Amino acid sequence: EDFLNLIFKAMMKDSLNSSHPVSSAVQSSEQIEEMFDALSYIKGASLLLMLKHYLTKDVFQAGIEVYLHNHNYRTAQSDDLWDSMNEITNGTLDVKKMMKTWIVHKGFPLVTVVRKGKIISVQQEKFLYRVEPENWTSDASYLWHIPLTYITNKCNFTHRINAYLLDQKSGT
């Protein structure tokens, strides 16, 4: 419950246009200090949990092991983790491309789901809790690669969960 409360607080902060991306280029030591706030840590943890759920626990664990082995006693960059995950997925998913959409954008998407019979349509847009005129910027270019999981009446929760990667503004 405490972790969920932290996530919701971070999401509230991240839903403001004055938020910042998890990863960005820095020019000064002050900018470095600004980047390492609760929002970056909590959003980062949430993104790793999202990735673990999408890849499955075993694939995620194997990617972490490759990352730790490859960078044992060395420095690393965020791309190194995504590259390690790509090694494990054998090119079936471009983890780096997917995760970049989450760490270089501030905020998060709002996904609208509409069902018409057996057809499900999904659409994404940037979620803003409150528009702050002094910090407003156009979000027309924001596009996340959103891993969506779902079940049907042919699935049960322990054996088969379907996955869909929404990597466009809308999909069916």
JSON list of C-alpha atoms in Angstrom, two decimals, residues 11-130:
[
{"chain": "A", "resi": 11, "resn": "MET", "atom": "CA", "xyz": [2.18, 10.18, -11.07]},
{"chain": "A", "resi": 12, "resn": "MET", "atom": "CA", "xyz": [0.46, 13.33, -9.82]},
{"chain": "A", "resi": 13, "resn": "LYS", "atom": "CA", "xyz": [3.75, 15.22, -10.06]},
{"chain": "A", "resi": 14, "resn": "ASP", "atom": "CA", "xyz": [4.53, 13.64, -13.45]},
{"chain": "A", "resi": 15, "resn": "SER", "atom": "CA", "xyz": [1.09, 14.61, -14.81]},
{"chain": "A", "resi": 16, "resn": "LEU", "atom": "CA", "xyz": [1.98, 18.29, -14.55]},
{"chain": "A", "resi": 17, "resn": "ASN", "atom": "CA", "xyz": [3.54, 19.97, -17.56]},
{"chain": "A", "resi": 18, "resn": "SER", "atom": "CA", "xyz": [6.33, 21.22, -15.27]},
{"chain": "A", "resi": 19, "resn": "SER", "atom": "CA", "xyz": [7.55, 17.62, -14.83]},
{"chain": "A", "resi": 20, "resn": "HIS", "atom": "CA", "xyz": [10.82, 16.32, -16.27]},
{"chain": "A", "resi": 21, "resn": "PRO", "atom": "CA", "xyz": [11.88, 13.15, -18.10]},
{"chain": "A", "resi": 22, "resn": "VAL", "atom": "CA", "xyz": [13.57, 10.33, -16.22]},
{"chain": "A", "resi": 23, "resn": "SER", "atom": "CA", "xyz": [16.61, 10.65, -18.48]},
{"chain": "A", "resi": 24, "resn": "SER", "atom": "CA", "xyz": [17.93, 13.77, -20.19]},
{"chain": "A", "resi": 25, "resn": "ALA", "atom": "CA", "xyz": [21.22, 15.44, -21.07]},
{"chain": "A", "resi": 26, "resn": "VAL", "atom": "CA", "xyz": [22.66, 17.62, -18.32]},
{"chain": "A", "resi": 27, "resn": "GLN", "atom": "CA", "xyz": [24.92, 20.63, -18.57]},
{"chain": "A", "resi": 28, "resn": "SER", "atom": "CA", "xyz": [25.68, 21.40, -14.92]},
{"chain": "A", "resi": 29, "resn": "SER", "atom": "CA", "xyz": [25.98, 19.78, -11.51]},
{"chain": "A", "resi": 30, "resn": "GLU", "atom": "CA", "xyz": [22.76, 21.54, -10.44]},
{"chain": "A", "resi": 31, "resn": "GLN", "atom": "CA", "xyz": [20.88, 19.78, -13.24]},
{"chain": "A", "resi": 32, "resn": "ILE", "atom": "CA", "xyz": [22.30, 16.45, -12.07]},
{"chain": "A", "resi": 33, "resn": "GLU", "atom": "CA", "xyz": [20.93, 17.05, -8.57]},
{"chain": "A", "resi": 34, "resn": "GLU", "atom": "CA", "xyz": [17.53, 18.05, -9.99]},
{"chain": "A", "resi": 35, "resn": "MET", "atom": "CA", "xyz": [17.30, 14.81, -11.99]},
{"chain": "A", "resi": 36, "resn": "PHE", "atom": "CA", "xyz": [17.75, 12.53, -8.99]},
{"chain": "A", "resi": 37, "resn": "ASP", "atom": "CA", "xyz": [14.49, 13.25, -7.23]},
{"chain": "A", "resi": 38, "resn": "ALA", "atom": "CA", "xyz": [11.72, 10.99, -5.93]},
{"chain": "A", "resi": 39, "resn": "LEU", "atom": "CA", "xyz": [9.90, 11.22, -9.27]},
{"chain": "A", "resi": 40, "resn": "SER", "atom": "CA", "xyz": [12.86, 9.76, -11.18]},
{"chain": "A", "resi": 41, "resn": "TYR", "atom": "CA", "xyz": [13.35, 6.90, -8.74]},
{"chain": "A", "resi": 42, "resn": "ILE", "atom": "CA", "xyz": [9.69, 5.96, -8.36]},
{"chain": "A", "resi": 43, "resn": "LYS", "atom": "CA", "xyz": [8.88, 6.32, -12.06]},
{"chain": "A", "resi": 44, "resn": "GLY", "atom": "CA", "xyz": [12.02, 4.32, -12.88]},
{"chain": "A", "resi": 45, "resn": "ALA", "atom": "CA", "xyz": [10.95, 1.53, -10.53]},
{"chain": "A", "resi": 46, "resn": "SER", "atom": "CA", "xyz": [7.46, 1.54, -12.03]},
{"chain": "A", "resi": 47, "resn": "LEU", "atom": "CA", "xyz": [8.87, 1.31, -15.55]},
{"chain": "A", "resi": 48, "resn": "LEU", "atom": "CA", "xyz": [11.03, -1.66, -14.57]},
{"chain": "A", "resi": 49, "resn": "LEU", "atom": "CA", "xyz": [7.97, -3.38, -13.07]},
{"chain": "A", "resi": 50, "resn": "MET", "atom": "CA", "xyz": [6.03, -2.70, -16.28]},
{"chain": "A", "resi": 51, "resn": "LEU", "atom": "CA", "xyz": [8.87, -4.18, -18.35]},
{"chain": "A", "resi": 52, "resn": "LYS", "atom": "CA", "xyz": [9.13, -7.23, -16.08]},
{"chain": "A", "resi": 53, "resn": "HIS", "atom": "CA", "xyz": [5.41, -7.90, -16.42]},
{"chain": "A", "resi": 54, "resn": "TYR", "atom": "CA", "xyz": [5.52, -7.51, -20.21]},
{"chain": "A", "resi": 55, "resn": "LEU", "atom": "CA", "xyz": [8.65, -9.62, -20.82]},
{"chain": "A", "resi": 56, "resn": "THR", "atom": "CA", "xyz": [7.76, -12.15, -18.09]},
{"chain": "A", "resi": 57, "resn": "LYS", "atom": "CA", "xyz": [9.69, -12.60, -14.87]},
{"chain": "A", "resi": 58, "resn": "ASP", "atom": "CA", "xyz": [12.14, -15.18, -16.30]},
{"chain": "A", "resi": 59, "resn": "VAL", "atom": "CA", "xyz": [13.08, -13.13, -19.38]},
{"chain": "A", "resi": 60, "resn": "PHE", "atom": "CA", "xyz": [13.46, -9.97, -17.30]},
{"chain": "A", "resi": 61, "resn": "GLN", "atom": "CA", "xyz": [15.63, -11.81, -14.75]},
{"chain": "A", "resi": 62, "resn": "ALA", "atom": "CA", "xyz": [17.83, -13.20, -17.53]},
{"chain": "A", "resi": 63, "resn": "GLY", "atom": "CA", "xyz": [18.25, -9.68, -18.96]},
{"chain": "A", "resi": 64, "resn": "ILE", "atom": "CA", "xyz": [19.27, -8.32, -15.56]},
{"chain": "A", "resi": 65, "resn": "GLU", "atom": "CA", "xyz": [21.79, -11.13, -15.17]},
{"chain": "A", "resi": 66, "resn": "VAL", "atom": "CA", "xyz": [23.32, -10.38, -18.60]},
{"chain": "A", "resi": 67, "resn": "TYR", "atom": "CA", "xyz": [23.47, -6.68, -17.71]},
{"chain": "A", "resi": 68, "resn": "LEU", "atom": "CA", "xyz": [25.19, -7.33, -14.36]},
{"chain": "A", "resi": 69, "resn": "HIS", "atom": "CA", "xyz": [27.62, -9.78, -15.94]},
{"chain": "A", "resi": 70, "resn": "ASN", "atom": "CA", "xyz": [28.51, -7.44, -18.83]},
{"chain": "A", "resi": 71, "resn": "HIS", "atom": "CA", "xyz": [29.01, -4.40, -16.58]},
{"chain": "A", "resi": 72, "resn": "ASN", "atom": "CA", "xyz": [30.53, -6.01, -13.51]},
{"chain": "A", "resi": 73, "resn": "TYR", "atom": "CA", "xyz": [32.83, -3.41, -11.88]},
{"chain": "A", "resi": 74, "resn": "ARG", "atom": "CA", "xyz": [32.30, -0.96, -14.76]},
{"chain": "A", "resi": 75, "resn": "THR", "atom": "CA", "xyz": [30.24, 2.11, -15.39]},
{"chain": "A", "resi": 76, "resn": "ALA", "atom": "CA", "xyz": [27.04, 1.78, -17.38]},
{"chain": "A", "resi": 77, "resn": "GLN", "atom": "CA", "xyz": [24.49, 3.93, -19.19]},
{"chain": "A", "resi": 78, "resn": "SER", "atom": "CA", "xyz": [20.74, 3.39, -19.43]},
{"chain": "A", "resi": 79, "resn": "ASP", "atom": "CA", "xyz": [21.10, 2.03, -22.97]},
{"chain": "A", "resi": 80, "resn": "ASP", "atom": "CA", "xyz": [23.27, -0.78, -21.60]},
{"chain": "A", "resi": 81, "resn": "LEU", "atom": "CA", "xyz": [20.35, -2.22, -19.63]},
{"chain": "A", "resi": 82, "resn": "TRP", "atom": "CA", "xyz": [18.06, -2.06, -22.67]},
{"chain": "A", "resi": 83, "resn": "ASP", "atom": "CA", "xyz": [20.77, -3.65, -24.85]},
{"chain": "A", "resi": 84, "resn": "SER", "atom": "CA", "xyz": [21.04, -6.53, -22.35]},
{"chain": "A", "resi": 85, "resn": "MET", "atom": "CA", "xyz": [17.28, -7.03, -22.52]},
{"chain": "A", "resi": 86, "resn": "ASN", "atom": "CA", "xyz": [17.49, -7.01, -26.33]},
{"chain": "A", "resi": 87, "resn": "GLU", "atom": "CA", "xyz": [20.10, -9.80, -26.16]},
{"chain": "A", "resi": 88, "resn": "ILE", "atom": "CA", "xyz": [17.65, -11.97, -24.26]},
{"chain": "A", "resi": 89, "resn": "THR", "atom": "CA", "xyz": [14.65, -11.22, -26.48]},
{"chain": "A", "resi": 90, "resn": "ASN", "atom": "CA", "xyz": [16.69, -12.19, -29.59]},
{"chain": "A", "resi": 91, "resn": "GLY", "atom": "CA", "xyz": [15.31, -9.33, -31.64]},
{"chain": "A", "resi": 92, "resn": "THR", "atom": "CA", "xyz": [11.65, -10.26, -31.08]},
{"chain": "A", "resi": 93, "resn": "LEU", "atom": "CA", "xyz": [11.17, -6.95, -29.27]},
{"chain": "A", "resi": 94, "resn": "ASP", "atom": "CA", "xyz": [13.24, -3.77, -29.42]},
{"chain": "A", "resi": 95, "resn": "VAL", "atom": "CA", "xyz": [13.31, -3.10, -25.68]},
{"chain": "A", "resi": 96, "resn": "LYS", "atom": "CA", "xyz": [15.56, -0.05, -26.11]},
{"chain": "A", "resi": 97, "resn": "LYS", "atom": "CA", "xyz": [13.14, 1.59, -28.55]},
{"chain": "A", "resi": 98, "resn": "MET", "atom": "CA", "xyz": [10.18, 0.83, -26.29]},
{"chain": "A", "resi": 99, "resn": "MET", "atom": "CA", "xyz": [11.78, 2.06, -23.08]},
{"chain": "A", "resi": 100, "resn": "LYS", "atom": "CA", "xyz": [13.24, 5.21, -24.65]},
{"chain": "A", "resi": 101, "resn": "THR", "atom": "CA", "xyz": [9.67, 6.41, -25.25]},
{"chain": "A", "resi": 102, "resn": "TRP", "atom": "CA", "xyz": [9.11, 6.21, -21.49]},
{"chain": "A", "resi": 103, "resn": "ILE", "atom": "CA", "xyz": [12.35, 7.69, -20.16]},
{"chain": "A", "resi": 104, "resn": "VAL", "atom": "CA", "xyz": [12.82, 10.61, -22.58]},
{"chain": "A", "resi": 105, "resn": "HIS", "atom": "CA", "xyz": [9.25, 11.93, -22.32]},
{"chain": "A", "resi": 106, "resn": "LYS", "atom": "CA", "xyz": [7.95, 13.64, -19.25]},
{"chain": "A", "resi": 107, "resn": "GLY", "atom": "CA", "xyz": [4.53, 12.53, -18.12]},
{"chain": "A", "resi": 108, "resn": "PHE", "atom": "CA", "xyz": [2.63, 9.42, -19.07]},
{"chain": "A", "resi": 109, "resn": "PRO", "atom": "CA", "xyz": [-0.10, 8.40, -21.50]},
{"chain": "A", "resi": 110, "resn": "LEU", "atom": "CA", "xyz": [-3.82, 8.11, -21.03]},
{"chain": "A", "resi": 111, "resn": "VAL", "atom": "CA", "xyz": [-5.10, 5.05, -22.91]},
{"chain": "A", "resi": 112, "resn": "THR", "atom": "CA", "xyz": [-8.74, 5.02, -23.96]},
{"chain": "A", "resi": 113, "resn": "VAL", "atom": "CA", "xyz": [-10.24, 1.61, -24.68]},
{"chain": "A", "resi": 114, "resn": "VAL", "atom": "CA", "xyz": [-13.48, 1.19, -26.63]},
{"chain": "A", "resi": 115, "resn": "ARG", "atom": "CA", "xyz": [-15.16, -2.16, -27.26]},
{"chain": "A", "resi": 116, "resn": "LYS", "atom": "CA", "xyz": [-17.62, -2.70, -30.10]},
{"chain": "A", "resi": 117, "resn": "GLY", "atom": "CA", "xyz": [-18.63, -6.34, -30.20]},
{"chain": "A", "resi": 118, "resn": "LYS", "atom": "CA", "xyz": [-15.44, -8.38, -30.57]},
{"chain": "A", "resi": 119, "resn": "ILE", "atom": "CA", "xyz": [-13.40, -5.38, -31.74]},
{"chain": "A", "resi": 120, "resn": "ILE", "atom": "CA", "xyz": [-11.30, -3.47, -29.20]},
{"chain": "A", "resi": 121, "resn": "SER", "atom": "CA", "xyz": [-9.89, -0.07, -30.16]},
{"chain": "A", "resi": 122, "resn": "VAL", "atom": "CA", "xyz": [-7.23, 1.70, -28.14]},
{"chain": "A", "resi": 123, "resn": "GLN", "atom": "CA", "xyz": [-5.94, 5.25, -28.39]},
{"chain": "A", "resi": 124, "resn": "GLN", "atom": "CA", "xyz": [-3.22, 7.10, -26.50]},
{"chain": "A", "resi": 125, "resn": "GLU", "atom": "CA", "xyz": [-2.68, 10.72, -25.63]},
{"chain": "A", "resi": 126, "resn": "LYS", "atom": "CA", "xyz": [-0.58, 12.52, -23.04]},
{"chain": "A", "resi": 127, "resn": "PHE", "atom": "CA", "xyz": [-2.35, 12.80, -19.70]},
{"chain": "A", "resi": 128, "resn": "LEU", "atom": "CA", "xyz": [-2.22, 16.22, -18.06]},
{"chain": "A", "resi": 129, "resn": "TYR", "atom": "CA", "xyz": [-3.76, 16.74, -14.65]},
{"chain": "A", "resi": 130, "resn": "ARG", "atom": "CA", "xyz": [-3.61, 20.48, -14.86]}
]
